[in-house]
C-alpha positions in Angstrom: -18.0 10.5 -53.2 -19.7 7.5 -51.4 -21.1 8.5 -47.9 -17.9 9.5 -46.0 -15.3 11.5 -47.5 -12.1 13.5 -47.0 -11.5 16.3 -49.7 -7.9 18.0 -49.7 -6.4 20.6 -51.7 -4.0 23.3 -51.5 -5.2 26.8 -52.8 -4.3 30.2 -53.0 -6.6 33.0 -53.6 -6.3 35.6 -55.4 -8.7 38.3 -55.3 -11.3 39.0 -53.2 -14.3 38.7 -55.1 -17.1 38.0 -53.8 -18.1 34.8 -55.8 -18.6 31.1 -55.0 -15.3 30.3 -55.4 -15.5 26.1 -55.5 -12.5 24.2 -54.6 -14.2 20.0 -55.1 -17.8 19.6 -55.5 -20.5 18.1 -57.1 -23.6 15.6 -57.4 -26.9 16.5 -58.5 -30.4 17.3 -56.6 -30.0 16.1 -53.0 -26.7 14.3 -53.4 -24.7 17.7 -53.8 -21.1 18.5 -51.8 -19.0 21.1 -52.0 -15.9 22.1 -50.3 -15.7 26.5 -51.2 -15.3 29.2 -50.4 -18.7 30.8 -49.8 -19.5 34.1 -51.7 -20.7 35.9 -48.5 -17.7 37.9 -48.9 -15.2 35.1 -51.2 -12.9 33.8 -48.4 -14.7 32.4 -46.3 -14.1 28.7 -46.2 -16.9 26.6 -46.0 -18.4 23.1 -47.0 -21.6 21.2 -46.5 -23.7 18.9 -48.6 -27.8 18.2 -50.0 -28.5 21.7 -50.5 -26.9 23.1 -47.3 -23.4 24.5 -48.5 -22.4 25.9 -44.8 -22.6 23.4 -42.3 -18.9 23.8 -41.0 -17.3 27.6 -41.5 -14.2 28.9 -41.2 -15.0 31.8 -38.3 -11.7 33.4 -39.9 -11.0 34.4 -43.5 -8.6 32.4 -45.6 -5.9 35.0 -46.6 -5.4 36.2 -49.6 -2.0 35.3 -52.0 -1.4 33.1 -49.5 -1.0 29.0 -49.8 -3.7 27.6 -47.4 -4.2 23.3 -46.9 -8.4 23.0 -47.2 -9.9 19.8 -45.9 -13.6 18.5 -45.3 -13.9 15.3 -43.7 -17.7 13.3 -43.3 -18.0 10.4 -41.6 -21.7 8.9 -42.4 -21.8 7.0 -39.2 -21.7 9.2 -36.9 -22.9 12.1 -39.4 -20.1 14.4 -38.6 -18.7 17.4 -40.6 -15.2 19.0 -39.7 -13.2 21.4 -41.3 -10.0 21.9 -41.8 -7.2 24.7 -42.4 -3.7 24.5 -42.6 -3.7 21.3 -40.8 -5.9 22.6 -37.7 -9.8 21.8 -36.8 -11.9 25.5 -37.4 -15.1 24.3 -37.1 -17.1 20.9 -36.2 -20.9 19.7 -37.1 -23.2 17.0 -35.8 -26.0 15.3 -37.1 -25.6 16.5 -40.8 -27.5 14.7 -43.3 -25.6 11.8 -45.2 -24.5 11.8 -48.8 -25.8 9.2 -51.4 -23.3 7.6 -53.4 -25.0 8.5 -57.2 -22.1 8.2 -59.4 -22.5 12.2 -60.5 -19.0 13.3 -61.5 -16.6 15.5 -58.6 -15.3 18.7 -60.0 -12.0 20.6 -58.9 -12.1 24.0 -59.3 -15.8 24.7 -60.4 -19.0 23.9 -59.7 -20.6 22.2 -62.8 -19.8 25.0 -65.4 -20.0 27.7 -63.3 -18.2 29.3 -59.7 -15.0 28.9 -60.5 -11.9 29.4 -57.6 -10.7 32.5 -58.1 -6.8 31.6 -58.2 -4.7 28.5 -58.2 -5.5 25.1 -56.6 -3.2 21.9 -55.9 -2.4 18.1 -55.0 -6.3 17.8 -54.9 -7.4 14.6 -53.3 -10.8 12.8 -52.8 -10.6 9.9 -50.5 -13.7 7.9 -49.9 -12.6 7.6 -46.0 -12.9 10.3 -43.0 -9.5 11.3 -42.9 -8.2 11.6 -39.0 -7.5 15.1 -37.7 -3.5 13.9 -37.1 -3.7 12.6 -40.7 -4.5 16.5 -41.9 -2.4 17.6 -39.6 0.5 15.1 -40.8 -0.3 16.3 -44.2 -0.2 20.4 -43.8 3.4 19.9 -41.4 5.0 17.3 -44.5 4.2 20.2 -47.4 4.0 23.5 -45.6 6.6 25.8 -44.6 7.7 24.7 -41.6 11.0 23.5 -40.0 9.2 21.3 -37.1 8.3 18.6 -39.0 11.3 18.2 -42.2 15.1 19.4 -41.5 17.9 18.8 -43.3 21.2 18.6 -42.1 24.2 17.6 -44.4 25.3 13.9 -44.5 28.5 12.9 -42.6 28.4 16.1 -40.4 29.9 18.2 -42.8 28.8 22.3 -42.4 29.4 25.3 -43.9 32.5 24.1 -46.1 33.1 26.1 -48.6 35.6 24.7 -51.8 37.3 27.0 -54.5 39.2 26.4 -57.8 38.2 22.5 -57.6 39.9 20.4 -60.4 40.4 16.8 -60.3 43.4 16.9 -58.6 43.0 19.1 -56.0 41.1 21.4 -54.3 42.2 24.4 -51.8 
């Protein structure tokens, strides 16, 4: 990614191993980033850059067979880290050191060859912006289960009608 950067998935774990379950990373040397989950115990969520992998932490564990919305955001101007789950801040950095843009290639679901994510992920997204926290937030509420931020009524007011032997003349 160049210097700031949101990444955005939704995943679902699983299994518990303990692994370094990689959800978008990459680069090479001292332009590395990763958004995981760290193989401490497998579900912890986690996500750093240049050779430190945990500079924000989930202090909770991401559940397990369970559809969780991850996000990272960095902005390189103010050097700021914060992660995201299900649409809600869970931990916040300062003064982490910027990414180089170096052209080295992003990989979903691995790192390299290697630490694969240990169950499913989807609608992936690298943006080369610091997503806002109502953005993620907008995000998680427009896709999750919820009934606060998409209803559905019927159109024209009509409810719980029920029709029976329908033909094209009538219907009773």
């Amino acid at each position: 990614p160049l210097a700031s950067y949101t990444k955005i998935a939704w995943v679902i774990r699983t299994n518990t191993a303990t692994a370094s379950n990689n959800i978008l990373s990459g680069g090479t040397g001292t332009n590395d980033h990763v958004l995981w989950m760290s193989n401490n115990n497998g579900t912890t969520l986690s996500a750093g850059n240049n050779n430190n992998w945990n500079y924000v932490m989930d202090p909770s564990p991401t559940p397990i067979n369970t559809w969780s919305l991850v996000a990272v955001t960095y902005d390189a101007t103010s050097l700021s880290m914060f992660l995201y789950r299900d649409g809600t801040l869970v931990n916040q950095a300062l003064g982490t050191v910027p990414v180089q843009p170096n052209g080295n290639a992003t990989y979903i679901g691995a790192w390299s060859a290697g630490n694969t994510f240990q169950g499913q992920i989807d609608e992936a997204q690298l943006s080369a912006v610091p997503r806002s926290s109502n953005w993620l937030w907008a995000c998680w509420q427009n896709q999750g289960y919820n009934s606060s931020f998409n209803t559905y009524t019927p159109t024209f007011g009509i409810r719980n009608l029920s029709i029976t032997n329908l033909t094209s003349v009538s219907a009773t």
